[in-house]
Structures are given as structure tokens and as C-alpha cells.
mmCIF file of C-alpha atoms in Angstrom:
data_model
loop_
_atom_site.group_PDB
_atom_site.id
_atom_site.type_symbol
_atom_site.label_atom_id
_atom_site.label_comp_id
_atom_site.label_asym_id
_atom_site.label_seq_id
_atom_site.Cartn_x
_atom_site.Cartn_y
_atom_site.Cartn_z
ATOM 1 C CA UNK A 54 -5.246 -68.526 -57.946
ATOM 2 C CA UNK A 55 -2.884 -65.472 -58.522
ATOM 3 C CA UNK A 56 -5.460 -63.178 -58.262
ATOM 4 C CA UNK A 57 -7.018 -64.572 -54.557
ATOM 5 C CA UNK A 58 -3.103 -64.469 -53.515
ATOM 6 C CA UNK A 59 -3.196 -60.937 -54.596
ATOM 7 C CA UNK A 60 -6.356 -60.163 -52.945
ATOM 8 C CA UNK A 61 -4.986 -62.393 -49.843
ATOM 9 C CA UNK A 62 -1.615 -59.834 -49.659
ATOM 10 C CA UNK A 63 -4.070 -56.548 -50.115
ATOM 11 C CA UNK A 64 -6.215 -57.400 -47.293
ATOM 12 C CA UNK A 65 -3.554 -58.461 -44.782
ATOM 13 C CA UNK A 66 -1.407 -55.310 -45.620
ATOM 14 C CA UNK A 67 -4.824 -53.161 -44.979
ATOM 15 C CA UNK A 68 -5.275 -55.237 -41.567
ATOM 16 C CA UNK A 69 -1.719 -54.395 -40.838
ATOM 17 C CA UNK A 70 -2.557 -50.578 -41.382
ATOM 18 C CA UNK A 71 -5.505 -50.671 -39.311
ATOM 19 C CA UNK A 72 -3.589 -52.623 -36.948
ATOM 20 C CA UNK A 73 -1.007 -49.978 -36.634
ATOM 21 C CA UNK A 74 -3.144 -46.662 -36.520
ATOM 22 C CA UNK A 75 -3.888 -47.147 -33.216
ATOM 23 C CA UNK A 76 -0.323 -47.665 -31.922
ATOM 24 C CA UNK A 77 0.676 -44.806 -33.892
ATOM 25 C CA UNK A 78 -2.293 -42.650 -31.918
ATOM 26 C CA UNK A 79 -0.440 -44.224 -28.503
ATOM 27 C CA UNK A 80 2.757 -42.967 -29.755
ATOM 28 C CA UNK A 81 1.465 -39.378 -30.357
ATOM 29 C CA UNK A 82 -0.154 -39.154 -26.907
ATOM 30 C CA UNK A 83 2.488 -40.015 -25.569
ATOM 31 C CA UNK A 84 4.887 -37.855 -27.217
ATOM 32 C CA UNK A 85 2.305 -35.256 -25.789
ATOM 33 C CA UNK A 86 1.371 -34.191 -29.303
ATOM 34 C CA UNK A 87 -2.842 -33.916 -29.179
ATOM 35 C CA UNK A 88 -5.496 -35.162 -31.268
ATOM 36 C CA UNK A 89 -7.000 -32.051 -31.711
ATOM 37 C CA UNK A 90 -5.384 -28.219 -31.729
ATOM 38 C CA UNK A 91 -6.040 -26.699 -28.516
ATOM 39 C CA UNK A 92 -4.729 -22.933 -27.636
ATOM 40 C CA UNK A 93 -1.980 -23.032 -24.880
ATOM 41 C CA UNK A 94 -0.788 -19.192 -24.820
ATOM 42 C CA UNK A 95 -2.269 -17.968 -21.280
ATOM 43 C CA UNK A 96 0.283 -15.010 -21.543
ATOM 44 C CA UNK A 97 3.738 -13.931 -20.046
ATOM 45 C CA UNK A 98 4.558 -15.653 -16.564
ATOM 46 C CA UNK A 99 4.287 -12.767 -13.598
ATOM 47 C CA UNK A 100 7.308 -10.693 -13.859
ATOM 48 C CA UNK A 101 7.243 -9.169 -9.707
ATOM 49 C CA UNK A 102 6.577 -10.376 -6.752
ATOM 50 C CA UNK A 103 3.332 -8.957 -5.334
ATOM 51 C CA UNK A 104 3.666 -6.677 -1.936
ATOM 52 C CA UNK A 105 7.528 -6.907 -2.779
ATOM 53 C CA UNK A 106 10.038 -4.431 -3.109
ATOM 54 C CA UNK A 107 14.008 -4.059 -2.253
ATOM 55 C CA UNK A 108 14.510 -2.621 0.834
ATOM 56 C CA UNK A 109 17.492 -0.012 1.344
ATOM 57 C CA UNK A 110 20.189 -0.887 3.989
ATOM 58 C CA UNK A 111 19.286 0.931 7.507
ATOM 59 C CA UNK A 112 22.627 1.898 7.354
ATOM 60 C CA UNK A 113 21.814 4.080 4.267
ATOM 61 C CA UNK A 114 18.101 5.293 5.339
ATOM 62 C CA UNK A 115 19.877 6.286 8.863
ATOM 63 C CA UNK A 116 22.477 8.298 7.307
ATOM 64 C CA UNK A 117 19.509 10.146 5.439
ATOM 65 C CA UNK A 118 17.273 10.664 8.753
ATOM 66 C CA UNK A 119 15.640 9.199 11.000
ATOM 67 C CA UNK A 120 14.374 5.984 9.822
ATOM 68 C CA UNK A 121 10.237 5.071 10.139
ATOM 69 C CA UNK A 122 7.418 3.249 8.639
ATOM 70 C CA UNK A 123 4.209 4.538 7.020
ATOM 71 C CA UNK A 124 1.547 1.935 5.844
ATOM 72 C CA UNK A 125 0.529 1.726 2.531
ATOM 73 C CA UNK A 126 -2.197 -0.029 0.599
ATOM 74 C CA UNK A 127 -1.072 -3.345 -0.916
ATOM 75 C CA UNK A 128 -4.028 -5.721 -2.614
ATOM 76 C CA UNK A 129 -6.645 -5.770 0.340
ATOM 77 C CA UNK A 130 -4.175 -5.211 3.135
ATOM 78 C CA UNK A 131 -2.188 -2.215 4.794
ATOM 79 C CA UNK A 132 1.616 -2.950 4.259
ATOM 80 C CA UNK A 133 4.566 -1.202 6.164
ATOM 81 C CA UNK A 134 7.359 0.088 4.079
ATOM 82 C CA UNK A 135 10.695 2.065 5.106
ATOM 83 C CA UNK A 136 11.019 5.726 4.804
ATOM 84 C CA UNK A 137 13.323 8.351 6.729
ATOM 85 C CA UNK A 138 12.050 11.656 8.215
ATOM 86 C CA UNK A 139 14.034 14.555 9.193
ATOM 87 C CA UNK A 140 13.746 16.351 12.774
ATOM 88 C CA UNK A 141 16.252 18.786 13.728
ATOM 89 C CA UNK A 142 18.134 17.591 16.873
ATOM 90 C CA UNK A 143 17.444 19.364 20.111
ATOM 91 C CA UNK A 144 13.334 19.814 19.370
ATOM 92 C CA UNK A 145 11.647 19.695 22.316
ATOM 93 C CA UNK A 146 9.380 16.561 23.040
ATOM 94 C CA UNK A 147 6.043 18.442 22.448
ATOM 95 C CA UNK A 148 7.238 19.895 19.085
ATOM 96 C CA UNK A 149 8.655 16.930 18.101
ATOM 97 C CA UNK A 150 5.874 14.508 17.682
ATOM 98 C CA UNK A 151 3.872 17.194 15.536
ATOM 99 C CA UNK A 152 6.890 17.345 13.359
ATOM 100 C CA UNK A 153 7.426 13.316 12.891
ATOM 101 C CA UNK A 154 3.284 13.667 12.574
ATOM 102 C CA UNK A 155 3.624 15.700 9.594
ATOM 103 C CA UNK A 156 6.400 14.131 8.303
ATOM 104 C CA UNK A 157 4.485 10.838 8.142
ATOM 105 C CA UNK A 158 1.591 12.651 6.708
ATOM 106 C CA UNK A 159 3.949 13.472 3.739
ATOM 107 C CA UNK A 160 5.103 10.790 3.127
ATOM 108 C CA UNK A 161 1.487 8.587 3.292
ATOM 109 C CA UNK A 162 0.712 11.335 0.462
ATOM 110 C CA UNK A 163 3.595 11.350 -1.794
ATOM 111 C CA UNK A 164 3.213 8.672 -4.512
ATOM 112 C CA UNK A 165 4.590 5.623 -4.079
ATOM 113 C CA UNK A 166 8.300 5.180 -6.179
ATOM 114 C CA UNK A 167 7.996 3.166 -8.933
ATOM 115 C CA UNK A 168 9.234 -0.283 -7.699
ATOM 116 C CA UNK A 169 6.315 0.036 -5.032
ATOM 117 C CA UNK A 170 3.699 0.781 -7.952
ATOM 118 C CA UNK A 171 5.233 -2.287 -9.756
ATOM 119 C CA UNK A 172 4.830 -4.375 -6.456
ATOM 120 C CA UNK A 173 1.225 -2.869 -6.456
ATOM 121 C CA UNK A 174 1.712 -0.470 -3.460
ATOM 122 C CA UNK A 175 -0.841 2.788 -3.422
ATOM 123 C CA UNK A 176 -1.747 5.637 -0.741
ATOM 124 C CA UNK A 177 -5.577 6.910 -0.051
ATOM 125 C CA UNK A 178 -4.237 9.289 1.665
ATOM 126 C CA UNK A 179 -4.440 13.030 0.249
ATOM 127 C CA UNK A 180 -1.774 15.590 -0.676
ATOM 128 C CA UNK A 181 -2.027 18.958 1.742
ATOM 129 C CA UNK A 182 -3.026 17.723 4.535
ATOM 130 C CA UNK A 183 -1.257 19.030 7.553
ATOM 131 C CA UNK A 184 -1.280 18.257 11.514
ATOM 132 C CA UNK A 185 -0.844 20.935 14.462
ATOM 133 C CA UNK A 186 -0.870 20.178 18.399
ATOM 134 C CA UNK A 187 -3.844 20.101 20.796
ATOM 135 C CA UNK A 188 -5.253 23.013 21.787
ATOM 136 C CA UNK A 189 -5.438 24.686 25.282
ATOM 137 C CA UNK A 190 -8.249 22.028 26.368
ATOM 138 C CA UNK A 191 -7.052 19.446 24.669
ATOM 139 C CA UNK A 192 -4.973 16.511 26.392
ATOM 140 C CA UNK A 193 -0.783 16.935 25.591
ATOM 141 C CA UNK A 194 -1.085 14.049 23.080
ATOM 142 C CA UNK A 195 -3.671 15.213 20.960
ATOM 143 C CA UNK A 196 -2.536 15.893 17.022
ATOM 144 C CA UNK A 197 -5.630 18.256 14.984
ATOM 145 C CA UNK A 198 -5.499 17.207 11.069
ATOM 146 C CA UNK A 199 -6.527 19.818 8.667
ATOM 147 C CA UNK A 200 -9.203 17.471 7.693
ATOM 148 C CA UNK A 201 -11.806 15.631 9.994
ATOM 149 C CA UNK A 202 -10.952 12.154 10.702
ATOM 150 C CA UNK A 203 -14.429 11.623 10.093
ATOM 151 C CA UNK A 204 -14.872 12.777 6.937
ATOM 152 C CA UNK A 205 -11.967 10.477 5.792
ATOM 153 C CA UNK A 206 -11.739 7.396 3.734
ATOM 154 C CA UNK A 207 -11.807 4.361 6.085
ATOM 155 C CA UNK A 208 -8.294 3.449 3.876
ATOM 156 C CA UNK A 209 -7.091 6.757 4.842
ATOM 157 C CA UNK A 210 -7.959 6.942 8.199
ATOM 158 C CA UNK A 211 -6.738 3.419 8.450
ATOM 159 C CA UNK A 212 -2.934 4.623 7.214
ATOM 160 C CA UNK A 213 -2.963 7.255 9.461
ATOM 161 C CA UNK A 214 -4.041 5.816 12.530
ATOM 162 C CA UNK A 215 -1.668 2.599 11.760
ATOM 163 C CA UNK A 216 1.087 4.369 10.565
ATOM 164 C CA UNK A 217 0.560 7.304 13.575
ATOM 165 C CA UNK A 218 0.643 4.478 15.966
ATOM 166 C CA UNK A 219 3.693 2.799 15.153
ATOM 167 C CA UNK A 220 5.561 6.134 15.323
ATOM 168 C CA UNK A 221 7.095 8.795 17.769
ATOM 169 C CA UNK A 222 3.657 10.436 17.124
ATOM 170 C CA UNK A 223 1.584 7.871 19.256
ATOM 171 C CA UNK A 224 0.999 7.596 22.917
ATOM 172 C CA UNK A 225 2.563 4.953 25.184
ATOM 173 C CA UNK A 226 -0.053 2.333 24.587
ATOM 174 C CA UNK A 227 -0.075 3.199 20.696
ATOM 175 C CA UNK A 228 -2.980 4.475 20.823
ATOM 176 C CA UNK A 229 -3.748 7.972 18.525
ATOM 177 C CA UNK A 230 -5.986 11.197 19.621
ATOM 178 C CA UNK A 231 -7.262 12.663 16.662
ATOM 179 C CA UNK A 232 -9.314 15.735 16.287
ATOM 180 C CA UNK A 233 -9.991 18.010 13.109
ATOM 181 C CA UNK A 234 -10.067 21.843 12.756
ATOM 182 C CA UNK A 235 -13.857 21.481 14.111
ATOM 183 C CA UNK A 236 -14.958 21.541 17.374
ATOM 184 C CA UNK A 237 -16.114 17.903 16.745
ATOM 185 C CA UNK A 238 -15.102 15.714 19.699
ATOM 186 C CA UNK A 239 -11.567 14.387 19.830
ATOM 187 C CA UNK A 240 -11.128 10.464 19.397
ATOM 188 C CA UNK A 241 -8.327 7.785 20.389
ATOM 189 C CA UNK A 242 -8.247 5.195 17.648
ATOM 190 C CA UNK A 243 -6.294 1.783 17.721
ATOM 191 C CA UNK A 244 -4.369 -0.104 14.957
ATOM 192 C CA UNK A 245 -5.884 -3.372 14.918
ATOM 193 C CA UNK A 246 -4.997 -6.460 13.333
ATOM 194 C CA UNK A 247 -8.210 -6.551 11.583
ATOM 195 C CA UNK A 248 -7.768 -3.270 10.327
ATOM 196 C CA UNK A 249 -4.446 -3.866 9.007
ATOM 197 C CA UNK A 250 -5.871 -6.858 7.475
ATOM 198 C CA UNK A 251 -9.086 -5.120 5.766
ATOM 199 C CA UNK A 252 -8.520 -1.304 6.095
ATOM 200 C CA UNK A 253 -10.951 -0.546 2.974
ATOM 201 C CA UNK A 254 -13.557 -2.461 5.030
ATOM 202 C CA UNK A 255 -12.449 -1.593 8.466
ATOM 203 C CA UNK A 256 -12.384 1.758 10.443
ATOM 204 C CA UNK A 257 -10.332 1.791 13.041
ATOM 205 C CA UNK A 258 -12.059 1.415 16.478
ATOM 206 C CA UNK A 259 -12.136 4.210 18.591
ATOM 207 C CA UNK A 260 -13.633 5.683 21.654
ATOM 208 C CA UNK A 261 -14.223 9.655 21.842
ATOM 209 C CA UNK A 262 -12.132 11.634 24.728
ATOM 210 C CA UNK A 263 -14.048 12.585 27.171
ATOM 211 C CA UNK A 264 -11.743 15.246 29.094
ATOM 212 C CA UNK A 265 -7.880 16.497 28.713
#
């Protein structure tokens, strides 16, 4: 008899075991502790905010010059950011726009500072390049880049025209007449939404000028 009570105590203490194994398993789950080892490093969390930087007060950018905006390339989009050009007071009108022209070209070329590289801000557009007025034939508007707006990227073509037409540089209706050192035919472009949106894509419409 003392060795079935013996045998009775074993099996109800292994029963018990079993018993508890599975709420034991519950537990762990629970606790959020997994059955199996499964990697969970997927890296450091972002440290910037995309398309973001800190903006300097307009109080500070006017005491520096004459506060713009030039578009640069942010993910797929065109993206204005602040910048100050500097135009001697008492330029005439005509003068004036090339000079805001090429300071805006300067700026679309210089690189970007490095808080706008962190926030993933670039330019397509080339160092060099300079702008000069229209020509004898050419209507009072027109500003001649040193390269052909045809032979441009559509991303640099888009940043100029966009960043032309927001500017003293553009005409009344924002539109831009462009024309290169060629005797190619001169062209008004537009700043479109969808060219904002997709300038890699994108070319900014245009329709050629027919007379000055």
C-alpha cells in the first residue's frame, strides 16, 4: 500500500506540473516576454523633421537685405525657403530686376547650409550661371541666361522659373520670359502647381514669344 500512495503523490504532483505549464506560458505572454527570440532593433528613431528647418526672424533677414524666396528641391517637391538679396537703393526699375535675377540665380546655386542638407534640401541648379536684360528686339521683361533654358534640367528650369516668378524679376501676371545667349526663340513659362509638386517630372509650361 505505501508504495501505490507513493506512486498516487508522484503522479498528482506531475499532473499539477503539467497543469501549471500552461498558466505559466499565459503569464509570460502576457508579461510580453515571447516564446521564441525575435530581433526588435529597427535602428535609431528619425532625428529631423523632413522639409524642416528654423527660419530666421524677418526682422533679422531685413536688416541684412532685402528679404526673398528661391525654391529648392525637397524629396519630390520644390520647397520655398528664405534668403535676402542686396540691391543698392536708387537702381532704376529696368536694372533692378536683372540684379534681383542674378541674385536669385546665386543663391539657387550656392549649396544649401547645413540644417537644409539635414532637412534634405538640394539645388539642380548650376554654379556660373549669370542673367543680362533683353536685347534691342526683345520685349522690356525679357531676362537672357548664360545657358539655354532648353538645354536645362527640368529641376533646374523648374527653380528658376518658380523661384523667378515669385520675385521682383517676374512680370505682373508672374509669368517669366526666358531666352539664352542663342538666337533660339524667347519663351514665357508659368509656375504651376503641378510643377511645384513634381518639378523632376514636370517642365514648366510655356508658350514661345512671338513679338516684343
Amino acid at each position: 500500500m505505501s508504495v501505490r500512495r507513493g506512486q498516487g503523490r508522484q503522479g498528482m504532483v506531475t499532473v499539477r506540473r503539467l497543469l501549471a505549464l500552461p498558466v505559466l506560458a499565459a503569464l509570460a505572454t502576457g508579461c510580453g516576454i515571447r516564446a521564441t527570440e525575435v530581433p526588435t532593433d529597427f535602428g535609431p528613431a528619425p532625428s529631423r523633421v523632413h522639409c524642416s528647418v528654423s527660419e530666421p526672424e524677418v526682422s533679422a533677414q531685413s536688416s541684412r537685405g532685402l528679404p526673398v524666396q528661391v525654391f529648392l528641391l525637397c524629396g519630390a517637391s520644390l520647397v520655398a525657403v528664405d534668403r535676402t538679396v542686396h540691391v543698392e537703393d536708387g537702381t532704376a526699375d529696368s536694372q533692378r530686376r536683372v540684379l534681383v535675377a542674378q541674385e536669385l540665380l546665386n543663391e539657387l546655386a550656392a549649396a544649401p547650409s547645413s540644417g537644409e542638407r539635414e532637412a534634405g534640401y538640394s539645388t539642380t541648379v548650376r554654379d556660373g550661371m549669370t542673367v543680362t536684360g533683353p536685347r534691342p528686339q526683345d520685349p522690356e521683361d525679357t531676362l537672357r541666361l548664360s545657358h539655354p533654358p532648353g538645354a536645362l534640367t527640368k529641376s533646374a528650369l523648374s527653380q528658376i522659373v518658380c523661384t523667378f516668378s515669385d520675385s521682383a524679376a517676374a512680370e505682373g501676371d508672374g509669368s517669366v520670359i526666358l531666352g539664352g545667349p542663342d538666337k533660339t526663340p524667347l519663351r514665357s513659362y508659368e509656375c504651376t502647381d503641378e510643377v511645384r509638386a513634381s518639378p523632376t517630372r514636370t517642365e514648366p509650361p510655356s508658350t514661345e514669344v512671338t513679338d516684343g
